[in-house]
């Protein structure tokens, strides 16, 4: 998988500096399953994915659902294992981060993210 840096487009705040991009069916399907917890600075960007689950995971994650322009349309902090997260209307992509990272960076609905 390719890796990108994800920042807040307007403020330049770094949300995560080492984000794997899941842009295929199989990479999205696997997601974070059978992987160790995300470390500081890490994340997973699931392209063309508007819902996630944490079935089988042993740790909580933060989840930001993004529209086609990268704007956060919904966020879930500390999504516990064995839960489902739905992005809702407008959600196109999903960013998974270590638990607490959305709060630390002030990444809330309305903030636009960019990656490169």
Short mmCIF file of C-alpha atoms in Angstrom, two decimals:
data_model
loop_
_atom_site.label_atom_id
_atom_site.label_comp_id
_atom_site.label_asym_id
_atom_site.label_seq_id
_atom_site.Cartn_x
_atom_site.Cartn_y
_atom_site.Cartn_z
CA UNK A 1 0.00 0.00 0.00
CA UNK A 2 1.13 3.54 -0.69
CA UNK A 3 1.61 5.95 2.20
CA UNK A 4 0.57 9.59 2.44
CA UNK A 5 0.73 12.48 4.88
CA UNK A 6 -2.70 13.78 6.02
CA UNK A 7 -3.06 17.42 7.09
CA UNK A 8 -5.84 19.88 7.75
CA UNK A 9 -6.07 21.82 4.49
CA UNK A 10 -6.70 25.25 6.03
CA UNK A 11 -4.48 25.17 9.13
CA UNK A 12 -1.73 22.80 8.04
CA UNK A 13 -2.08 20.76 11.24
CA UNK A 14 -0.60 17.30 10.67
CA UNK A 15 -3.26 14.72 11.47
CA UNK A 16 -1.05 11.73 10.62
CA UNK A 17 2.32 11.53 8.90
CA UNK A 18 2.36 7.87 7.87
CA UNK A 19 -1.02 6.87 6.48
CA UNK A 20 -1.40 3.70 4.43
CA UNK A 21 -3.86 4.05 1.54
CA UNK A 22 -6.28 1.17 1.03
CA UNK A 23 -7.44 1.69 -2.54
CA UNK A 24 -8.30 -1.87 -3.54
CA UNK A 25 -11.13 -4.15 -2.47
CA UNK A 26 -8.79 -6.54 -0.65
CA UNK A 27 -6.90 -3.80 1.21
CA UNK A 28 -10.18 -2.20 2.32
CA UNK A 29 -11.56 -5.58 3.34
CA UNK A 30 -8.56 -6.35 5.53
CA UNK A 31 -8.29 -2.84 6.95
CA UNK A 32 -6.66 -2.98 10.37
CA UNK A 33 -7.65 -6.59 11.10
CA UNK A 34 -4.80 -8.72 12.43
CA UNK A 35 -2.57 -5.65 12.64
CA UNK A 36 -1.04 -4.17 15.79
CA UNK A 37 -2.54 -0.95 17.17
CA UNK A 38 -1.70 2.16 15.20
CA UNK A 39 1.28 4.06 16.56
CA UNK A 40 1.46 7.83 16.89
CA UNK A 41 1.49 9.39 13.44
CA UNK A 42 0.03 6.33 11.71
CA UNK A 43 -3.33 5.87 10.06
CA UNK A 44 -5.27 4.07 7.36
CA UNK A 45 -7.13 5.91 4.59
CA UNK A 46 -9.83 3.75 3.01
CA UNK A 47 -10.76 5.19 -0.38
CA UNK A 48 -14.31 4.67 -1.63
CA UNK A 49 -15.40 3.37 1.78
CA UNK A 50 -18.21 4.95 3.83
CA UNK A 51 -18.48 2.51 6.74
CA UNK A 52 -16.16 0.46 8.93
CA UNK A 53 -16.30 -2.16 11.63
CA UNK A 54 -13.98 -3.13 14.44
CA UNK A 55 -15.06 -6.77 14.67
CA UNK A 56 -12.10 -8.86 15.76
CA UNK A 57 -9.96 -5.89 16.74
CA UNK A 58 -8.50 -5.61 20.22
CA UNK A 59 -8.27 -1.82 20.46
CA UNK A 60 -10.29 1.34 19.89
CA UNK A 61 -9.69 3.72 16.97
CA UNK A 62 -10.79 7.18 15.87
CA UNK A 63 -12.68 7.35 12.59
CA UNK A 64 -13.28 10.33 10.30
CA UNK A 65 -15.67 9.96 7.37
CA UNK A 66 -14.83 12.29 4.48
CA UNK A 67 -16.73 13.58 1.47
CA UNK A 68 -15.27 13.63 -2.05
CA UNK A 69 -13.39 16.88 -1.30
CA UNK A 70 -11.86 15.54 1.93
CA UNK A 71 -14.18 17.42 4.29
CA UNK A 72 -15.03 15.57 7.50
CA UNK A 73 -18.77 14.82 7.43
CA UNK A 74 -18.83 12.65 10.56
CA UNK A 75 -16.32 11.59 13.18
CA UNK A 76 -16.29 8.91 15.84
CA UNK A 77 -13.76 9.11 18.63
CA UNK A 78 -12.68 5.98 20.47
CA UNK A 79 -14.71 3.47 18.44
CA UNK A 80 -14.45 0.37 20.61
CA UNK A 81 -13.81 -3.15 19.31
CA UNK A 82 -16.78 -5.08 17.94
CA UNK A 83 -18.60 -1.93 16.80
CA UNK A 84 -19.87 -0.54 13.49
CA UNK A 85 -19.25 2.99 12.22
CA UNK A 86 -21.40 4.46 9.47
CA UNK A 87 -20.40 7.59 7.64
CA UNK A 88 -23.87 8.69 6.61
CA UNK A 89 -24.88 11.10 3.88
CA UNK A 90 -22.00 12.45 1.84
CA UNK A 91 -19.36 10.06 3.18
CA UNK A 92 -17.04 8.71 0.47
CA UNK A 93 -13.71 7.94 2.20
CA UNK A 94 -12.74 6.89 5.73
CA UNK A 95 -9.67 7.77 7.79
CA UNK A 96 -8.77 5.51 10.72
CA UNK A 97 -6.42 6.86 13.39
CA UNK A 98 -5.17 5.94 16.86
CA UNK A 99 -7.80 6.58 19.53
CA UNK A 100 -7.71 10.19 20.70
CA UNK A 101 -6.01 11.64 17.62
CA UNK A 102 -9.10 13.45 16.28
CA UNK A 103 -9.49 15.27 19.60
CA UNK A 104 -5.75 16.04 19.82
CA UNK A 105 -5.74 17.69 16.39
CA UNK A 106 -9.17 19.35 16.56
CA UNK A 107 -10.33 17.36 13.55
CA UNK A 108 -14.11 17.76 13.65
CA UNK A 109 -16.91 17.75 11.07
CA UNK A 110 -16.42 20.62 8.63
CA UNK A 111 -12.60 20.46 8.64
CA UNK A 112 -11.17 19.65 5.22
CA UNK A 113 -8.27 17.22 5.06
CA UNK A 114 -5.75 16.81 2.29
CA UNK A 115 -3.21 14.09 1.61
CA UNK A 116 -0.16 13.73 -0.57
#
